[in-house]
Structure formats: C-alpha cells, structure tokens
C-alpha cells in the first residue's frame, strides 16, 4: 500500500500481497491446522508487513464467541486486587481471551454500568467482586447466558459460581487469636460495610468472636473508615485511637493499607508495637513482612483467586465443566512480631 494511504487493510490486501488465494488466507486464519506451515508463515509475514488486523466482530458473528471476559474490581490501588486481575489475565492469555477490566470504586451503580457494557459488548463471561449488587445487576447477571463468577467471598446463595474464601471465619480466627494473647481493649477498624459483603462478613466475625468470649462491643469498639482504604487514613486513625482516654492495647485492621499507615506512624513517633499497642492487618501485602516490626495479618491469595476464577470460566466455556461450582481458596493467619 502507498505511504500515507489510511484505508483499512483488508483480507483481500493480504491475499494480493502474499500471492495466495483469498480462500487460503482465510483458512489459515480460521483453521491454521489445515494449512501448510510454510504457507502460514508466508501469510503471517505479509500480515506483519502491511499491518492487517482481523475483524473480531465479524469473526464473533460466526463463532458466537467474542473471546472477551468482563471483570469488575472495586479498586486497583490495593495490590491484592491488582494481583487478582493479574491472575485472571495469566489464565486468559494462553487461551487467546481478552480481559475487559472495570473499576467500580465500591459503587453498585458503577458495577451495574460495567455489567451492562460487558453484556452489550457480547462478553463470553463475567467475573465480579463479591455478592453486593444492585437489584438490576443481579437480574442482568441472572439472565446472562454465559458463566458468572462472584469472587473474593463465599456464601450459600450465589448467582452462578463463586471463588473466594470465608471472610467471616478469617475475622473470627484473628479476633480469637488476639483475645488468646491476653489483649483486653481490642478495637476493630474496618471499611464501610454498606454494599460491601466482605467488610460486612469481617465485621460480623469480629463482633461474634468478641461476644463469644464475653467481651462487650460498643460504639468505641468498632471504627469505620470511608472506602477506599489508604495509608494516610491509617495515620489519622491511629492518632485518633491513641488519643483516647482509654487507649486500645490491640487494633485489628480489616484492610492492609491503613494498618501500614498506623505501623509507620507508630515507628516514627516512639510508639512501641506491640509493647504499647498491637496491630494486626488483613490481606498480607508484600510490605507487611518487610516492616521493621513485621505485621501479623490474614494472608489472602489474590492471584490464586483470579487464576481459579478464570480457569472456572474457561472450563465452562470449553465444555470441560458442565455445571457451576464454588471454590474455597482459603486464608492463613500469618503471625508475626506486631502482636
């Protein structure tokens, strides 16, 4: 093609430039195993030279597949959800699938918009975070013809499939651990649980473990911050908590970034951890083990959740699995020096 010609390159151009019939070129792209390797290499060289890009929309009309998987995450600032997206991508890439990634900012409305867009773009499957959806989103996903995975939590009632871990049990276990260590004034710091089933289950787990041990839970026992969780938010919260007349001797952060902020502030201001106050987190980001006082936390395998979610989707799409399923990735209490 002449320089400066902005006309869209077509399959006919590939045929003409390679000196091969249109039928041969088309077959090489649609059924490469039926075309000799040397011929396929010749066609690929021509494609690279003239910049041909296949029309995936036209191909999807024939195959009834778009080869696109929609994924909704609440945020990407946390490396846990970045790891999750990376895990999804790691499975989809060898399968020649593309991930359509949307960020909801914990907003049911934004999640609904993303799901509508995925369906409009003929996504083959949809992966969402958690079970807190608007009524409309729930109806859309319920009528969606492809696989649906709700990730990051486990509950009895699911739309189709679930991949995650028991947020409630993880919070119960960490709370019982802190009680067992002899801490008397334990405070839980968590994100807003409205439209966030993971935060709701973690808070419920903390409250049930405290009451089960005969501990009172008051408005001072639970501190809520606005999502998204940040390091800066943790700095402000630790100053607020340690400024109380009755200071907590242990703080359980239900998100990792504010726990890091609290730890860093303590180390910079002569507050001993765990001597003056014990700090535990939830997530086990890479920094947690590298802090001068390594932090006790609930270890979550975000990448594994992403990989299992994507594998479940592909198994369903390729007929390797006939029915929906729920998968418990599990969690682990990572006990370190901060408690």
mmCIF file of C-alpha atoms in Angstrom:
data_model
loop_
_atom_site.group_PDB
_atom_site.id
_atom_site.type_symbol
_atom_site.label_atom_id
_atom_site.label_comp_id
_atom_site.label_asym_id
_atom_site.label_seq_id
_atom_site.Cartn_x
_atom_site.Cartn_y
_atom_site.Cartn_z
ATOM 1 C CA UNK A 1 0.000 0.000 0.000
ATOM 2 C CA UNK A 2 1.184 3.501 -0.782
ATOM 3 C CA UNK A 3 2.627 5.593 2.053
ATOM 4 C CA UNK A 4 0.005 7.882 3.548
ATOM 5 C CA UNK A 5 -2.881 5.633 2.460
ATOM 6 C CA UNK A 6 -5.088 5.397 5.563
ATOM 7 C CA UNK A 7 -7.523 2.950 4.003
ATOM 8 C CA UNK A 8 -8.317 -0.018 6.217
ATOM 9 C CA UNK A 9 -6.238 -3.048 5.296
ATOM 10 C CA UNK A 10 -8.450 -5.990 4.336
ATOM 11 C CA UNK A 11 -8.083 -9.719 3.875
ATOM 12 C CA UNK A 12 -8.057 -9.112 0.105
ATOM 13 C CA UNK A 13 -4.940 -6.962 0.572
ATOM 14 C CA UNK A 14 -3.249 -9.850 2.388
ATOM 15 C CA UNK A 15 -4.220 -12.186 -0.449
ATOM 16 C CA UNK A 16 -2.860 -9.840 -3.106
ATOM 17 C CA UNK A 17 0.388 -9.035 -1.270
ATOM 18 C CA UNK A 18 1.120 -12.685 -0.453
ATOM 19 C CA UNK A 19 0.175 -14.005 -3.893
ATOM 20 C CA UNK A 20 -2.169 -16.541 -2.333
ATOM 21 C CA UNK A 21 -5.870 -17.064 -2.859
ATOM 22 C CA UNK A 22 -8.366 -15.380 -0.552
ATOM 23 C CA UNK A 23 -9.693 -18.795 0.443
ATOM 24 C CA UNK A 24 -6.214 -19.973 1.523
ATOM 25 C CA UNK A 25 -5.556 -16.826 3.550
ATOM 26 C CA UNK A 26 -8.963 -17.031 5.231
ATOM 27 C CA UNK A 27 -8.498 -20.714 6.071
ATOM 28 C CA UNK A 28 -5.040 -20.042 7.514
ATOM 29 C CA UNK A 29 -6.547 -17.568 9.971
ATOM 30 C CA UNK A 30 -9.663 -19.550 10.870
ATOM 31 C CA UNK A 31 -8.306 -23.107 10.701
ATOM 32 C CA UNK A 32 -4.494 -22.853 10.778
ATOM 33 C CA UNK A 33 -4.077 -26.614 11.243
ATOM 34 C CA UNK A 34 -5.444 -27.169 7.708
ATOM 35 C CA UNK A 35 -2.754 -25.023 6.041
ATOM 36 C CA UNK A 36 0.899 -25.980 5.500
ATOM 37 C CA UNK A 37 3.325 -24.392 7.980
ATOM 38 C CA UNK A 38 5.353 -22.666 5.234
ATOM 39 C CA UNK A 39 2.185 -21.125 3.810
ATOM 40 C CA UNK A 40 1.090 -19.949 7.256
ATOM 41 C CA UNK A 41 4.494 -18.349 7.804
ATOM 42 C CA UNK A 42 4.258 -16.593 4.426
ATOM 43 C CA UNK A 43 0.824 -15.223 5.296
ATOM 44 C CA UNK A 44 1.982 -14.075 8.740
ATOM 45 C CA UNK A 45 4.947 -12.209 7.233
ATOM 46 C CA UNK A 46 2.570 -10.441 4.849
ATOM 47 C CA UNK A 47 0.208 -9.544 7.708
ATOM 48 C CA UNK A 48 3.105 -8.082 9.678
ATOM 49 C CA UNK A 49 4.357 -6.111 6.683
ATOM 50 C CA UNK A 50 1.059 -4.494 5.665
ATOM 51 C CA UNK A 51 -0.494 -4.194 9.141
ATOM 52 C CA UNK A 52 -3.624 -6.288 8.711
ATOM 53 C CA UNK A 53 -5.798 -6.649 11.841
ATOM 54 C CA UNK A 54 -8.574 -9.279 11.768
ATOM 55 C CA UNK A 55 -12.164 -8.099 12.225
ATOM 56 C CA UNK A 56 -13.001 -9.757 15.533
ATOM 57 C CA UNK A 57 -16.607 -8.585 15.424
ATOM 58 C CA UNK A 58 -17.201 -10.383 12.154
ATOM 59 C CA UNK A 59 -15.452 -13.471 13.474
ATOM 60 C CA UNK A 60 -17.606 -13.472 16.618
ATOM 61 C CA UNK A 61 -20.762 -13.469 14.498
ATOM 62 C CA UNK A 62 -19.635 -16.754 13.023
ATOM 63 C CA UNK A 63 -18.247 -18.379 16.171
ATOM 64 C CA UNK A 64 -20.850 -16.929 18.588
ATOM 65 C CA UNK A 65 -17.919 -16.057 20.844
ATOM 66 C CA UNK A 66 -16.349 -12.633 21.422
ATOM 67 C CA UNK A 67 -13.291 -14.050 23.263
ATOM 68 C CA UNK A 68 -13.729 -11.283 25.845
ATOM 69 C CA UNK A 69 -14.213 -11.781 29.592
ATOM 70 C CA UNK A 70 -15.589 -8.920 31.692
ATOM 71 C CA UNK A 71 -14.030 -8.382 35.136
ATOM 72 C CA UNK A 72 -15.151 -5.852 37.776
ATOM 73 C CA UNK A 73 -12.881 -4.963 40.719
ATOM 74 C CA UNK A 74 -13.617 -2.350 43.408
ATOM 75 C CA UNK A 75 -10.201 -0.664 43.286
ATOM 76 C CA UNK A 76 -6.728 -1.150 41.821
ATOM 77 C CA UNK A 77 -4.813 0.892 44.433
ATOM 78 C CA UNK A 78 -4.541 -2.245 46.569
ATOM 79 C CA UNK A 79 -2.105 -4.757 45.157
ATOM 80 C CA UNK A 80 -4.484 -7.535 46.245
ATOM 81 C CA UNK A 81 -6.956 -6.614 43.511
ATOM 82 C CA UNK A 82 -4.111 -5.914 41.087
ATOM 83 C CA UNK A 83 -2.821 -9.418 41.839
ATOM 84 C CA UNK A 84 -6.336 -10.754 41.277
ATOM 85 C CA UNK A 85 -6.548 -9.091 37.846
ATOM 86 C CA UNK A 86 -3.073 -10.390 37.015
ATOM 87 C CA UNK A 87 -4.180 -13.902 37.945
ATOM 88 C CA UNK A 88 -7.196 -13.645 35.642
ATOM 89 C CA UNK A 89 -5.015 -12.357 32.805
ATOM 90 C CA UNK A 90 -2.434 -15.108 33.319
ATOM 91 C CA UNK A 91 -5.052 -17.786 32.619
ATOM 92 C CA UNK A 92 -6.870 -15.967 29.815
ATOM 93 C CA UNK A 93 -3.810 -15.008 27.746
ATOM 94 C CA UNK A 94 -2.805 -18.540 26.639
ATOM 95 C CA UNK A 95 -6.477 -19.160 25.806
ATOM 96 C CA UNK A 96 -6.437 -16.138 23.438
ATOM 97 C CA UNK A 97 -9.033 -14.380 25.580
ATOM 98 C CA UNK A 98 -9.089 -10.669 26.332
ATOM 99 C CA UNK A 99 -9.943 -9.248 29.761
ATOM 100 C CA UNK A 100 -12.249 -6.228 29.876
ATOM 101 C CA UNK A 101 -11.438 -4.606 33.227
ATOM 102 C CA UNK A 102 -13.746 -2.164 35.034
ATOM 103 C CA UNK A 103 -13.265 -0.449 38.418
ATOM 104 C CA UNK A 104 -16.407 0.129 40.492
ATOM 105 C CA UNK A 105 -14.975 2.195 43.391
ATOM 106 C CA UNK A 106 -17.289 0.111 45.614
ATOM 107 C CA UNK A 107 -20.273 1.714 43.841
ATOM 108 C CA UNK A 108 -23.219 -0.574 42.933
ATOM 109 C CA UNK A 109 -24.172 1.890 40.194
ATOM 110 C CA UNK A 110 -20.719 1.741 38.588
ATOM 111 C CA UNK A 111 -20.744 -2.047 38.803
ATOM 112 C CA UNK A 112 -24.155 -2.080 37.118
ATOM 113 C CA UNK A 113 -22.865 0.163 34.319
ATOM 114 C CA UNK A 114 -19.869 -2.125 33.812
ATOM 115 C CA UNK A 115 -22.052 -5.259 33.656
ATOM 116 C CA UNK A 116 -24.381 -3.583 31.133
ATOM 117 C CA UNK A 117 -21.365 -2.667 28.997
ATOM 118 C CA UNK A 118 -19.948 -6.198 29.147
ATOM 119 C CA UNK A 119 -23.261 -7.692 28.076
ATOM 120 C CA UNK A 120 -23.650 -5.095 25.285
ATOM 121 C CA UNK A 121 -20.167 -5.982 24.026
ATOM 122 C CA UNK A 122 -21.103 -9.678 23.962
ATOM 123 C CA UNK A 123 -18.662 -10.744 26.684
ATOM 124 C CA UNK A 124 -18.465 -14.531 26.946
ATOM 125 C CA UNK A 125 -18.304 -14.500 30.772
ATOM 126 C CA UNK A 126 -18.375 -12.025 33.654
ATOM 127 C CA UNK A 127 -16.376 -12.037 36.892
ATOM 128 C CA UNK A 128 -17.464 -9.640 39.649
ATOM 129 C CA UNK A 129 -16.192 -8.915 43.151
ATOM 130 C CA UNK A 130 -18.365 -10.129 45.994
ATOM 131 C CA UNK A 131 -22.124 -10.535 46.353
ATOM 132 C CA UNK A 132 -23.256 -6.940 46.974
ATOM 133 C CA UNK A 133 -25.041 -5.998 43.762
ATOM 134 C CA UNK A 134 -27.929 -3.730 42.869
ATOM 135 C CA UNK A 135 -31.217 -5.487 42.123
ATOM 136 C CA UNK A 136 -30.773 -4.622 38.450
ATOM 137 C CA UNK A 137 -27.249 -6.061 38.325
ATOM 138 C CA UNK A 138 -28.457 -9.243 39.977
ATOM 139 C CA UNK A 139 -31.207 -9.594 37.358
ATOM 140 C CA UNK A 140 -28.791 -8.882 34.500
ATOM 141 C CA UNK A 141 -26.304 -11.471 35.730
ATOM 142 C CA UNK A 142 -29.088 -13.972 36.431
ATOM 143 C CA UNK A 143 -30.300 -13.760 32.816
ATOM 144 C CA UNK A 144 -26.796 -13.649 31.310
ATOM 145 C CA UNK A 145 -26.203 -16.696 29.126
ATOM 146 C CA UNK A 146 -22.506 -17.149 29.931
ATOM 147 C CA UNK A 147 -20.641 -18.136 33.125
ATOM 148 C CA UNK A 148 -20.752 -15.695 36.047
ATOM 149 C CA UNK A 149 -18.249 -15.828 38.906
ATOM 150 C CA UNK A 150 -18.636 -13.890 42.154
ATOM 151 C CA UNK A 151 -15.133 -13.675 43.621
ATOM 152 C CA UNK A 152 -13.497 -12.823 46.960
ATOM 153 C CA UNK A 153 -16.115 -14.259 49.290
ATOM 154 C CA UNK A 154 -18.149 -17.401 49.928
ATOM 155 C CA UNK A 155 -21.857 -17.579 50.694
ATOM 156 C CA UNK A 156 -24.593 -20.161 50.293
ATOM 157 C CA UNK A 157 -26.595 -18.092 47.803
ATOM 158 C CA UNK A 158 -24.758 -17.378 44.533
ATOM 159 C CA UNK A 159 -25.880 -16.302 41.080
ATOM 160 C CA UNK A 160 -23.825 -18.968 39.313
ATOM 161 C CA UNK A 161 -20.356 -19.705 40.695
ATOM 162 C CA UNK A 162 -18.160 -18.378 43.499
ATOM 163 C CA UNK A 163 -14.401 -18.344 44.089
ATOM 164 C CA UNK A 164 -13.001 -16.898 47.291
ATOM 165 C CA UNK A 165 -12.520 -17.503 50.983
ATOM 166 C CA UNK A 166 -14.556 -17.271 54.179
ATOM 167 C CA UNK A 167 -14.175 -13.630 55.263
ATOM 168 C CA UNK A 168 -16.296 -14.248 58.348
ATOM 169 C CA UNK A 169 -14.195 -17.190 59.549
ATOM 170 C CA UNK A 170 -10.948 -15.304 58.922
ATOM 171 C CA UNK A 171 -12.062 -12.391 61.113
ATOM 172 C CA UNK A 172 -13.265 -14.765 63.830
ATOM 173 C CA UNK A 173 -9.933 -16.590 63.894
ATOM 174 C CA UNK A 174 -7.826 -13.427 64.089
ATOM 175 C CA UNK A 175 -10.035 -11.949 66.825
ATOM 176 C CA UNK A 176 -9.828 -15.136 68.874
ATOM 177 C CA UNK A 177 -6.058 -15.112 68.438
ATOM 178 C CA UNK A 178 -5.813 -11.555 69.825
ATOM 179 C CA UNK A 179 -8.091 -12.462 72.737
ATOM 180 C CA UNK A 180 -5.976 -15.538 73.396
ATOM 181 C CA UNK A 181 -2.867 -13.351 73.533
ATOM 182 C CA UNK A 182 -4.423 -11.574 76.501
ATOM 183 C CA UNK A 183 -5.333 -8.243 74.907
ATOM 184 C CA UNK A 184 -8.178 -6.592 76.792
ATOM 185 C CA UNK A 185 -9.111 -3.472 74.811
ATOM 186 C CA UNK A 186 -9.325 -4.658 71.211
ATOM 187 C CA UNK A 187 -10.601 -2.251 68.582
ATOM 188 C CA UNK A 188 -11.616 -3.218 65.060
ATOM 189 C CA UNK A 189 -11.015 -0.749 62.226
ATOM 190 C CA UNK A 190 -12.905 -1.553 59.031
ATOM 191 C CA UNK A 191 -14.242 -0.108 55.814
ATOM 192 C CA UNK A 192 -17.864 0.848 55.326
ATOM 193 C CA UNK A 193 -19.867 -2.369 55.042
ATOM 194 C CA UNK A 194 -22.692 -0.799 53.028
ATOM 195 C CA UNK A 195 -22.643 -2.512 49.599
ATOM 196 C CA UNK A 196 -19.537 -4.453 50.679
ATOM 197 C CA UNK A 197 -20.279 -8.014 51.765
ATOM 198 C CA UNK A 198 -16.626 -8.759 52.513
ATOM 199 C CA UNK A 199 -16.421 -5.909 55.044
ATOM 200 C CA UNK A 200 -19.828 -6.911 56.415
ATOM 201 C CA UNK A 201 -18.736 -10.516 56.988
ATOM 202 C CA UNK A 202 -15.418 -9.492 58.544
ATOM 203 C CA UNK A 203 -17.136 -7.081 60.939
ATOM 204 C CA UNK A 204 -19.718 -9.708 61.854
ATOM 205 C CA UNK A 205 -16.928 -12.209 62.507
ATOM 206 C CA UNK A 206 -15.135 -9.791 64.835
ATOM 207 C CA UNK A 207 -18.314 -8.978 66.764
ATOM 208 C CA UNK A 208 -19.331 -12.633 67.140
ATOM 209 C CA UNK A 209 -15.846 -13.654 68.337
ATOM 210 C CA UNK A 210 -15.743 -10.830 70.866
ATOM 211 C CA UNK A 211 -19.196 -11.578 72.262
ATOM 212 C CA UNK A 212 -18.472 -15.287 72.232
ATOM 213 C CA UNK A 213 -15.543 -14.586 74.550
ATOM 214 C CA UNK A 214 -17.725 -12.498 76.853
ATOM 215 C CA UNK A 215 -16.315 -9.189 75.610
ATOM 216 C CA UNK A 216 -18.570 -6.171 75.221
ATOM 217 C CA UNK A 217 -18.828 -4.481 71.826
ATOM 218 C CA UNK A 218 -19.658 -0.777 71.957
ATOM 219 C CA UNK A 219 -19.553 2.125 69.525
ATOM 220 C CA UNK A 220 -15.937 2.673 70.596
ATOM 221 C CA UNK A 221 -15.011 -0.928 69.761
ATOM 222 C CA UNK A 222 -15.680 -0.582 66.031
ATOM 223 C CA UNK A 223 -14.232 2.276 63.980
ATOM 224 C CA UNK A 224 -15.342 2.662 60.381
ATOM 225 C CA UNK A 225 -13.460 4.481 57.624
ATOM 226 C CA UNK A 226 -14.658 5.504 54.197
ATOM 227 C CA UNK A 227 -13.571 3.404 51.243
ATOM 228 C CA UNK A 228 -11.111 3.221 49.645
ATOM 229 C CA UNK A 229 -8.692 2.285 52.411
ATOM 230 C CA UNK A 230 -5.453 4.281 52.354
ATOM 231 C CA UNK A 231 -2.156 4.545 54.218
ATOM 232 C CA UNK A 232 -2.967 8.172 55.047
ATOM 233 C CA UNK A 233 -6.279 7.073 56.551
ATOM 234 C CA UNK A 234 -4.436 4.703 58.849
ATOM 235 C CA UNK A 235 -2.167 7.519 60.065
ATOM 236 C CA UNK A 236 -5.179 9.621 61.046
ATOM 237 C CA UNK A 237 -6.951 6.693 62.690
ATOM 238 C CA UNK A 238 -4.044 5.591 64.887
ATOM 239 C CA UNK A 239 -3.623 9.126 66.211
ATOM 240 C CA UNK A 240 -7.324 9.271 66.977
ATOM 241 C CA UNK A 241 -7.338 5.912 68.748
ATOM 242 C CA UNK A 242 -4.208 6.530 70.810
ATOM 243 C CA UNK A 243 -5.599 9.920 71.788
ATOM 244 C CA UNK A 244 -8.453 8.277 73.680
ATOM 245 C CA UNK A 245 -8.592 8.398 77.459
ATOM 246 C CA UNK A 246 -8.751 4.590 77.410
ATOM 247 C CA UNK A 247 -6.316 3.558 74.725
ATOM 248 C CA UNK A 248 -6.727 0.227 72.913
ATOM 249 C CA UNK A 249 -3.993 -2.324 73.521
ATOM 250 C CA UNK A 250 -4.693 -4.081 70.194
ATOM 251 C CA UNK A 251 -6.106 -2.884 66.876
ATOM 252 C CA UNK A 252 -7.384 -5.230 64.174
ATOM 253 C CA UNK A 253 -7.456 -3.501 60.791
ATOM 254 C CA UNK A 254 -9.745 -5.198 58.277
ATOM 255 C CA UNK A 255 -7.699 -3.719 55.407
ATOM 256 C CA UNK A 256 -3.943 -3.740 54.995
ATOM 257 C CA UNK A 257 -3.086 -0.229 53.777
ATOM 258 C CA UNK A 258 -4.414 1.645 56.843
ATOM 259 C CA UNK A 259 -2.644 -0.907 59.036
ATOM 260 C CA UNK A 260 0.611 0.027 57.277
ATOM 261 C CA UNK A 261 -0.085 3.709 57.889
ATOM 262 C CA UNK A 262 -0.677 3.045 61.585
ATOM 263 C CA UNK A 263 2.513 0.992 61.878
ATOM 264 C CA UNK A 264 4.633 3.621 60.142
ATOM 265 C CA UNK A 265 3.230 6.396 62.327
ATOM 266 C CA UNK A 266 3.960 4.410 65.490
ATOM 267 C CA UNK A 267 7.552 3.766 64.434
ATOM 268 C CA UNK A 268 8.070 7.453 63.635
ATOM 269 C CA UNK A 269 6.595 8.672 66.919
ATOM 270 C CA UNK A 270 8.146 6.407 69.512
ATOM 271 C CA UNK A 271 5.100 4.178 69.992
ATOM 272 C CA UNK A 272 6.174 0.584 70.632
ATOM 273 C CA UNK A 273 4.491 -2.150 68.620
ATOM 274 C CA UNK A 274 3.398 -4.434 70.228
ATOM 275 C CA UNK A 275 4.598 -3.006 73.580
ATOM 276 C CA UNK A 276 2.211 -0.044 73.600
ATOM 277 C CA UNK A 277 -0.283 -1.323 71.061
ATOM 278 C CA UNK A 278 -0.530 -4.487 68.973
ATOM 279 C CA UNK A 279 -1.501 -4.132 65.314
ATOM 280 C CA UNK A 280 -2.947 -6.810 63.025
ATOM 281 C CA UNK A 281 -3.988 -6.451 59.387
ATOM 282 C CA UNK A 282 -5.976 -8.253 56.724
ATOM 283 C CA UNK A 283 -4.505 -9.052 53.318
ATOM 284 C CA UNK A 284 -0.743 -9.624 53.766
ATOM 285 C CA UNK A 285 0.578 -7.195 51.172
ATOM 286 C CA UNK A 286 4.294 -7.613 50.482
ATOM 287 C CA UNK A 287 5.306 -4.705 52.750
ATOM 288 C CA UNK A 288 3.764 -6.363 55.814
ATOM 289 C CA UNK A 289 6.609 -8.852 56.218
ATOM 290 C CA UNK A 290 9.277 -6.212 55.445
ATOM 291 C CA UNK A 291 8.351 -3.616 58.061
ATOM 292 C CA UNK A 292 10.877 -3.139 60.908
ATOM 293 C CA UNK A 293 8.255 -4.836 63.052
ATOM 294 C CA UNK A 294 6.744 -7.442 60.697
ATOM 295 C CA UNK A 295 2.966 -7.335 60.852
ATOM 296 C CA UNK A 296 0.579 -10.095 61.870
ATOM 297 C CA UNK A 297 -2.168 -10.411 59.277
ATOM 298 C CA UNK A 298 -4.655 -12.615 57.469
ATOM 299 C CA UNK A 299 -2.912 -13.849 54.341
ATOM 300 C CA UNK A 300 -5.091 -13.763 51.227
ATOM 301 C CA UNK A 301 -4.027 -15.217 47.885
ATOM 302 C CA UNK A 302 -5.439 -12.669 45.454
ATOM 303 C CA UNK A 303 -3.667 -14.067 42.408
ATOM 304 C CA UNK A 304 -4.914 -17.573 43.165
ATOM 305 C CA UNK A 305 -8.485 -16.262 43.365
ATOM 306 C CA UNK A 306 -8.035 -14.635 39.957
ATOM 307 C CA UNK A 307 -6.495 -17.722 38.382
ATOM 308 C CA UNK A 308 -9.175 -20.050 39.757
ATOM 309 C CA UNK A 309 -11.955 -17.695 38.646
ATOM 310 C CA UNK A 310 -10.582 -17.510 35.102
ATOM 311 C CA UNK A 311 -9.939 -21.265 34.958
ATOM 312 C CA UNK A 312 -13.508 -21.943 36.055
ATOM 313 C CA UNK A 313 -14.780 -19.619 33.324
ATOM 314 C CA UNK A 314 -12.672 -21.282 30.618
ATOM 315 C CA UNK A 315 -13.640 -24.777 31.755
ATOM 316 C CA UNK A 316 -17.281 -23.817 31.407
ATOM 317 C CA UNK A 317 -16.828 -22.122 28.028
ATOM 318 C CA UNK A 318 -14.816 -25.008 26.591
ATOM 319 C CA UNK A 319 -17.156 -27.671 27.929
ATOM 320 C CA UNK A 320 -14.630 -29.068 30.378
ATOM 321 C CA UNK A 321 -17.083 -28.476 33.243
ATOM 322 C CA UNK A 322 -20.829 -28.946 32.906
ATOM 323 C CA UNK A 323 -22.090 -27.138 35.986
ATOM 324 C CA UNK A 324 -21.399 -24.194 38.260
ATOM 325 C CA UNK A 325 -19.194 -24.649 41.289
ATOM 326 C CA UNK A 326 -17.869 -22.820 44.334
ATOM 327 C CA UNK A 327 -14.195 -22.936 45.225
ATOM 328 C CA UNK A 328 -12.691 -22.099 48.611
ATOM 329 C CA UNK A 329 -9.178 -20.723 48.094
ATOM 330 C CA UNK A 330 -8.709 -20.431 51.849
ATOM 331 C CA UNK A 331 -6.779 -17.996 54.028
ATOM 332 C CA UNK A 332 -3.962 -18.231 56.551
ATOM 333 C CA UNK A 333 -3.176 -16.404 59.781
ATOM 334 C CA UNK A 334 0.342 -15.052 59.348
ATOM 335 C CA UNK A 335 1.558 -14.466 62.882
ATOM 336 C CA UNK A 336 4.457 -12.013 63.198
ATOM 337 C CA UNK A 337 6.060 -9.697 65.747
ATOM 338 C CA UNK A 338 3.433 -6.913 65.698
ATOM 339 C CA UNK A 339 1.158 -8.851 68.058
#
